[in-house]
Amino acid sequence: MITNVQLIGTTVYLSLVLACVVAAIAGYQDLKTRTISNALTYSALALGCAIALATGTLGSALGGAAIAGGSGLLLYLCRAMGGGDVKLLAAVGSLLGYSLSLEMLFYGVLFGGAWSIFALCMKGVMLQTLKEMWLLIRSLIYPMVPLFVPAQGAHVAGGVVIAAATLWVVVSAVAATPLPV
């Protein structure tokens, strides 16, 4: 006979696997087409909330969606991230829950930085970008210097970064906890 604890534990693992699958599909879509499907993100967000409602962790799922989606929204407003990436963050956040969403965002920043450096080097504009960053920082620090607006840099597929961070967090979480009996 299956107990409630076993059922909830299995459902949590299902949610983590779904987060990986959704992130991997979105990463592939973003890499190939530079877009992420609304059907994928909206259905994953709804599924994450439904699973959380069934397991009594709706607060964590909504918190994860809010913190991840809200962080993405701030980057979107600064034109540093696309709308599909924001929806993907909210969807994955609902599947991961609050605490794993925070970890995913942390690793997303690390992987995004590494991916950006790689993309700039491959495009051959790394030194030019560093020079433009210095000019931007200088214009923000010293009010007498005119504001410098940098040129467009290399495109970074946010879906790939989110997928890598999600996979890292889920594998780390699963490796650190025993499987339900």
PDB file of C-alpha atoms in Angstrom:
ATOM      1  CA  MET A   1       0.000   0.000   0.000  1.00  0.00           C
ATOM      2  CA  ILE A   2       1.280   3.488  -0.928  1.00  0.00           C
ATOM      3  CA  THR A   3       1.327   6.053   1.866  1.00  0.00           C
ATOM      4  CA  ASN A   4       0.783   9.796   1.490  1.00  0.00           C
ATOM      5  CA  VAL A   5       4.478  10.449   2.207  1.00  0.00           C
ATOM      6  CA  GLN A   6       5.521   8.076  -0.583  1.00  0.00           C
ATOM      7  CA  LEU A   7       3.017   9.610  -2.995  1.00  0.00           C
ATOM      8  CA  ILE A   8       4.121  13.177  -2.215  1.00  0.00           C
ATOM      9  CA  GLY A   9       7.816  12.209  -2.468  1.00  0.00           C
ATOM     10  CA  THR A  10       7.224  10.573  -5.847  1.00  0.00           C
ATOM     11  CA  THR A  11       5.236  13.593  -7.046  1.00  0.00           C
ATOM     12  CA  VAL A  12       8.059  15.936  -6.031  1.00  0.00           C
ATOM     13  CA  TYR A  13      10.513  13.874  -8.087  1.00  0.00           C
ATOM     14  CA  LEU A  14       8.058  13.963 -10.999  1.00  0.00           C
ATOM     15  CA  SER A  15       7.970  17.745 -10.707  1.00  0.00           C
ATOM     16  CA  LEU A  16      11.778  17.911 -10.801  1.00  0.00           C
ATOM     17  CA  VAL A  17      11.941  15.662 -13.861  1.00  0.00           C
ATOM     18  CA  LEU A  18       9.299  17.784 -15.589  1.00  0.00           C
ATOM     19  CA  ALA A  19      11.325  20.912 -14.823  1.00  0.00           C
ATOM     20  CA  CYS A  20      14.336  19.337 -16.547  1.00  0.00           C
ATOM     21  CA  VAL A  21      12.306  18.217 -19.557  1.00  0.00           C
ATOM     22  CA  VAL A  22      10.620  21.607 -19.986  1.00  0.00           C
ATOM     23  CA  ALA A  23      13.911  23.482 -19.604  1.00  0.00           C
ATOM     24  CA  ALA A  24      15.704  21.169 -22.055  1.00  0.00           C
ATOM     25  CA  ILE A  25      12.977  21.539 -24.704  1.00  0.00           C
ATOM     26  CA  ALA A  26      12.936  25.317 -24.244  1.00  0.00           C
ATOM     27  CA  GLY A  27      16.731  25.498 -24.425  1.00  0.00           C
ATOM     28  CA  TYR A  28      16.700  23.567 -27.694  1.00  0.00           C
ATOM     29  CA  GLN A  29      13.939  25.800 -29.105  1.00  0.00           C
ATOM     30  CA  ASP A  30      15.784  28.950 -28.073  1.00  0.00           C
ATOM     31  CA  LEU A  31      19.043  27.754 -29.579  1.00  0.00           C
ATOM     32  CA  LYS A  32      17.437  26.799 -32.900  1.00  0.00           C
ATOM     33  CA  THR A  33      14.783  29.505 -33.366  1.00  0.00           C
ATOM     34  CA  ARG A  34      15.596  32.190 -30.741  1.00  0.00           C
ATOM     35  CA  THR A  35      12.044  31.769 -29.443  1.00  0.00           C
ATOM     36  CA  ILE A  36      10.416  29.688 -26.711  1.00  0.00           C
ATOM     37  CA  SER A  37       6.924  28.319 -27.250  1.00  0.00           C
ATOM     38  CA  ASN A  38       4.116  29.893 -25.218  1.00  0.00           C
ATOM     39  CA  ALA A  39       2.312  26.540 -25.195  1.00  0.00           C
ATOM     40  CA  LEU A  40       5.310  24.963 -23.467  1.00  0.00           C
ATOM     41  CA  THR A  41       5.764  27.647 -20.831  1.00  0.00           C
ATOM     42  CA  TYR A  42       2.087  28.211 -20.009  1.00  0.00           C
ATOM     43  CA  SER A  43       1.308  24.492 -19.774  1.00  0.00           C
ATOM     44  CA  ALA A  44       4.384  23.903 -17.593  1.00  0.00           C
ATOM     45  CA  LEU A  45       3.359  26.770 -15.303  1.00  0.00           C
ATOM     46  CA  ALA A  46      -0.162  25.353 -14.979  1.00  0.00           C
ATOM     47  CA  LEU A  47       1.163  21.826 -14.426  1.00  0.00           C
ATOM     48  CA  GLY A  48       3.596  23.043 -11.771  1.00  0.00           C
ATOM     49  CA  CYS A  49       0.778  24.772  -9.899  1.00  0.00           C
ATOM     50  CA  ALA A  50      -1.504  21.729 -10.254  1.00  0.00           C
ATOM     51  CA  ILE A  51       1.145  19.362  -8.885  1.00  0.00           C
ATOM     52  CA  ALA A  52       1.843  21.758  -6.023  1.00  0.00           C
ATOM     53  CA  LEU A  53      -1.872  22.032  -5.250  1.00  0.00           C
ATOM     54  CA  ALA A  54      -2.121  18.237  -5.117  1.00  0.00           C
ATOM     55  CA  THR A  55       0.870  17.955  -2.777  1.00  0.00           C
ATOM     56  CA  GLY A  56       0.063  20.907  -0.551  1.00  0.00           C
ATOM     57  CA  THR A  57       3.054  22.966  -1.669  1.00  0.00           C
ATOM     58  CA  LEU A  58       1.209  25.609  -3.673  1.00  0.00           C
ATOM     59  CA  GLY A  59       2.853  28.419  -1.700  1.00  0.00           C
ATOM     60  CA  SER A  60       6.310  27.179  -2.634  1.00  0.00           C
ATOM     61  CA  ALA A  61       5.354  26.792  -6.294  1.00  0.00           C
ATOM     62  CA  LEU A  62       3.841  30.266  -6.476  1.00  0.00           C
ATOM     63  CA  GLY A  63       6.858  31.668  -4.643  1.00  0.00           C
ATOM     64  CA  GLY A  64       9.206  29.935  -7.068  1.00  0.00           C
ATOM     65  CA  ALA A  65       7.269  31.247 -10.056  1.00  0.00           C
ATOM     66  CA  ALA A  66       7.184  34.751  -8.581  1.00  0.00           C
ATOM     67  CA  ILE A  67      10.865  34.952  -7.615  1.00  0.00           C
ATOM     68  CA  ALA A  68      12.150  33.404 -10.847  1.00  0.00           C
ATOM     69  CA  GLY A  69       9.646  35.122 -13.121  1.00  0.00           C
ATOM     70  CA  GLY A  70      10.033  38.416 -11.269  1.00  0.00           C
ATOM     71  CA  SER A  71      13.814  38.309 -11.614  1.00  0.00           C
ATOM     72  CA  GLY A  72      13.408  37.600 -15.306  1.00  0.00           C
ATOM     73  CA  LEU A  73      10.903  40.424 -15.633  1.00  0.00           C
ATOM     74  CA  LEU A  74      13.443  42.895 -14.239  1.00  0.00           C
ATOM     75  CA  LEU A  75      15.974  41.729 -16.826  1.00  0.00           C
ATOM     76  CA  TYR A  76      13.312  41.929 -19.537  1.00  0.00           C
ATOM     77  CA  LEU A  77      12.544  45.531 -18.603  1.00  0.00           C
ATOM     78  CA  CYS A  78      16.262  46.308 -18.943  1.00  0.00           C
ATOM     79  CA  ARG A  79      16.190  44.605 -22.371  1.00  0.00           C
ATOM     80  CA  ALA A  80      18.659  41.994 -21.150  1.00  0.00           C
ATOM     81  CA  MET A  81      16.306  39.023 -21.564  1.00  0.00           C
ATOM     82  CA  GLY A  82      13.505  37.991 -23.893  1.00  0.00           C
ATOM     83  CA  GLY A  83       9.874  37.485 -22.946  1.00  0.00           C
ATOM     84  CA  GLY A  84      10.035  33.735 -23.575  1.00  0.00           C
ATOM     85  CA  ASP A  85      12.904  33.462 -21.103  1.00  0.00           C
ATOM     86  CA  VAL A  86      10.812  35.246 -18.459  1.00  0.00           C
ATOM     87  CA  LYS A  87       7.891  32.850 -18.971  1.00  0.00           C
ATOM     88  CA  LEU A  88      10.286  29.887 -18.880  1.00  0.00           C
ATOM     89  CA  LEU A  89      11.740  31.102 -15.575  1.00  0.00           C
ATOM     90  CA  ALA A  90       8.241  31.367 -14.083  1.00  0.00           C
ATOM     91  CA  ALA A  91       7.278  27.907 -15.361  1.00  0.00           C
ATOM     92  CA  VAL A  92      10.450  26.225 -14.113  1.00  0.00           C
ATOM     93  CA  GLY A  93      10.131  28.144 -10.847  1.00  0.00           C
ATOM     94  CA  SER A  94       6.655  26.698 -10.293  1.00  0.00           C
ATOM     95  CA  LEU A  95       8.004  23.188 -10.851  1.00  0.00           C
ATOM     96  CA  LEU A  96      11.107  23.641  -8.676  1.00  0.00           C
ATOM     97  CA  GLY A  97       9.535  25.519  -5.792  1.00  0.00           C
ATOM     98  CA  TYR A  98      10.898  28.513  -3.947  1.00  0.00           C
ATOM     99  CA  SER A  99      14.234  27.277  -2.576  1.00  0.00           C
ATOM    100  CA  LEU A 100      15.404  25.449  -5.706  1.00  0.00           C
ATOM    101  CA  SER A 101      14.337  28.441  -7.821  1.00  0.00           C
ATOM    102  CA  LEU A 102      16.727  30.634  -5.862  1.00  0.00           C
ATOM    103  CA  GLU A 103      19.517  28.135  -6.487  1.00  0.00           C
ATOM    104  CA  MET A 104      18.586  27.952 -10.175  1.00  0.00           C
ATOM    105  CA  LEU A 105      18.816  31.744 -10.457  1.00  0.00           C
ATOM    106  CA  PHE A 106      22.242  31.739  -8.780  1.00  0.00           C
ATOM    107  CA  TYR A 107      23.610  29.110 -11.157  1.00  0.00           C
ATOM    108  CA  GLY A 108      21.878  30.827 -14.061  1.00  0.00           C
ATOM    109  CA  VAL A 109      23.905  33.962 -13.369  1.00  0.00           C
ATOM    110  CA  LEU A 110      27.126  31.919 -13.274  1.00  0.00           C
ATOM    111  CA  PHE A 111      26.331  29.920 -16.418  1.00  0.00           C
ATOM    112  CA  GLY A 112      25.038  33.028 -18.198  1.00  0.00           C
ATOM    113  CA  GLY A 113      28.264  34.876 -17.473  1.00  0.00           C
ATOM    114  CA  ALA A 114      30.365  31.993 -18.735  1.00  0.00           C
ATOM    115  CA  TRP A 115      28.188  31.606 -21.839  1.00  0.00           C
ATOM    116  CA  SER A 116      28.428  35.363 -22.520  1.00  0.00           C
ATOM    117  CA  ILE A 117      32.215  35.376 -22.270  1.00  0.00           C
ATOM    118  CA  PHE A 118      32.377  32.376 -24.609  1.00  0.00           C
ATOM    119  CA  ALA A 119      29.989  34.025 -27.115  1.00  0.00           C
ATOM    120  CA  LEU A 120      31.921  37.316 -27.067  1.00  0.00           C
ATOM    121  CA  CYS A 121      35.220  35.502 -27.615  1.00  0.00           C
ATOM    122  CA  MET A 122      33.763  33.453 -30.470  1.00  0.00           C
ATOM    123  CA  LYS A 123      32.373  36.612 -32.079  1.00  0.00           C
ATOM    124  CA  GLY A 124      35.770  38.306 -31.648  1.00  0.00           C
ATOM    125  CA  VAL A 125      34.439  41.318 -29.749  1.00  0.00           C
ATOM    126  CA  MET A 126      35.576  40.558 -26.197  1.00  0.00           C
ATOM    127  CA  LEU A 127      38.137  43.384 -25.963  1.00  0.00           C
ATOM    128  CA  GLN A 128      35.791  45.886 -27.589  1.00  0.00           C
ATOM    129  CA  THR A 129      33.045  44.883 -25.140  1.00  0.00           C
ATOM    130  CA  LEU A 130      35.368  45.324 -22.143  1.00  0.00           C
ATOM    131  CA  LYS A 131      36.308  48.777 -23.415  1.00  0.00           C
ATOM    132  CA  GLU A 132      32.628  49.690 -23.820  1.00  0.00           C
ATOM    133  CA  MET A 133      31.850  48.382 -20.324  1.00  0.00           C
ATOM    134  CA  TRP A 134      34.595  50.608 -18.901  1.00  0.00           C
ATOM    135  CA  LEU A 135      33.204  53.624 -20.772  1.00  0.00           C
ATOM    136  CA  LEU A 136      29.701  52.865 -19.494  1.00  0.00           C
ATOM    137  CA  ILE A 137      30.860  52.467 -15.885  1.00  0.00           C
ATOM    138  CA  ARG A 138      32.924  55.644 -16.144  1.00  0.00           C
ATOM    139  CA  SER A 139      29.954  57.600 -17.498  1.00  0.00           C
ATOM    140  CA  LEU A 140      27.781  56.344 -14.631  1.00  0.00           C
ATOM    141  CA  ILE A 141      30.354  57.193 -11.936  1.00  0.00           C
ATOM    142  CA  TYR A 142      31.375  60.620 -13.214  1.00  0.00           C
ATOM    143  CA  PRO A 143      28.345  62.810 -13.950  1.00  0.00           C
ATOM    144  CA  MET A 144      30.343  65.197 -16.149  1.00  0.00           C
ATOM    145  CA  VAL A 145      31.163  62.442 -18.654  1.00  0.00           C
ATOM    146  CA  PRO A 146      28.403  61.951 -21.269  1.00  0.00           C
ATOM    147  CA  LEU A 147      26.429  58.711 -20.879  1.00  0.00           C
ATOM    148  CA  PHE A 148      27.907  55.988 -23.049  1.00  0.00           C
ATOM    149  CA  VAL A 149      25.497  53.515 -24.656  1.00  0.00           C
ATOM    150  CA  PRO A 150      27.294  50.309 -25.665  1.00  0.00           C
ATOM    151  CA  ALA A 151      26.771  48.657 -29.038  1.00  0.00           C
ATOM    152  CA  GLN A 152      24.814  45.416 -29.319  1.00  0.00           C
ATOM    153  CA  GLY A 153      26.857  42.496 -27.988  1.00  0.00           C
ATOM    154  CA  ALA A 154      26.643  38.799 -28.756  1.00  0.00           C
ATOM    155  CA  HIS A 155      23.277  37.055 -28.419  1.00  0.00           C
ATOM    156  CA  VAL A 156      23.033  34.621 -25.534  1.00  0.00           C
ATOM    157  CA  ALA A 157      20.269  32.037 -25.728  1.00  0.00           C
ATOM    158  CA  GLY A 158      18.690  32.480 -22.304  1.00  0.00           C
ATOM    159  CA  GLY A 159      16.762  29.227 -22.627  1.00  0.00           C
ATOM    160  CA  VAL A 160      20.026  27.292 -22.819  1.00  0.00           C
ATOM    161  CA  VAL A 161      21.349  29.028 -19.708  1.00  0.00           C
ATOM    162  CA  ILE A 162      18.098  28.364 -17.824  1.00  0.00           C
ATOM    163  CA  ALA A 163      18.167  24.718 -18.944  1.00  0.00           C
ATOM    164  CA  ALA A 164      21.762  24.270 -17.764  1.00  0.00           C
ATOM    165  CA  ALA A 165      21.030  25.877 -14.396  1.00  0.00           C
ATOM    166  CA  THR A 166      17.857  23.812 -13.951  1.00  0.00           C
ATOM    167  CA  LEU A 167      19.612  20.549 -14.777  1.00  0.00           C
ATOM    168  CA  TRP A 168      22.464  21.420 -12.401  1.00  0.00           C
ATOM    169  CA  VAL A 169      20.117  22.229  -9.521  1.00  0.00           C
ATOM    170  CA  VAL A 170      17.905  19.174 -10.021  1.00  0.00           C
ATOM    171  CA  VAL A 171      20.821  16.756 -10.313  1.00  0.00           C
ATOM    172  CA  SER A 172      22.386  18.301  -7.196  1.00  0.00           C
ATOM    173  CA  ALA A 173      19.103  18.080  -5.259  1.00  0.00           C
ATOM    174  CA  VAL A 174      18.414  14.489  -6.282  1.00  0.00           C
ATOM    175  CA  ALA A 175      21.996  13.411  -5.543  1.00  0.00           C
ATOM    176  CA  ALA A 176      21.774  14.948  -2.068  1.00  0.00           C
ATOM    177  CA  THR A 177      18.519  13.220  -1.046  1.00  0.00           C
ATOM    178  CA  PRO A 178      17.639   9.545  -0.868  1.00  0.00           C
ATOM    179  CA  LEU A 179      14.993   8.173  -3.202  1.00  0.00           C
ATOM    180  CA  PRO A 180      11.563   7.557  -1.641  1.00  0.00           C
ATOM    181  CA  VAL A 181      11.024   3.967  -0.570  1.00  0.00           C
TER     182      VAL A 181
END
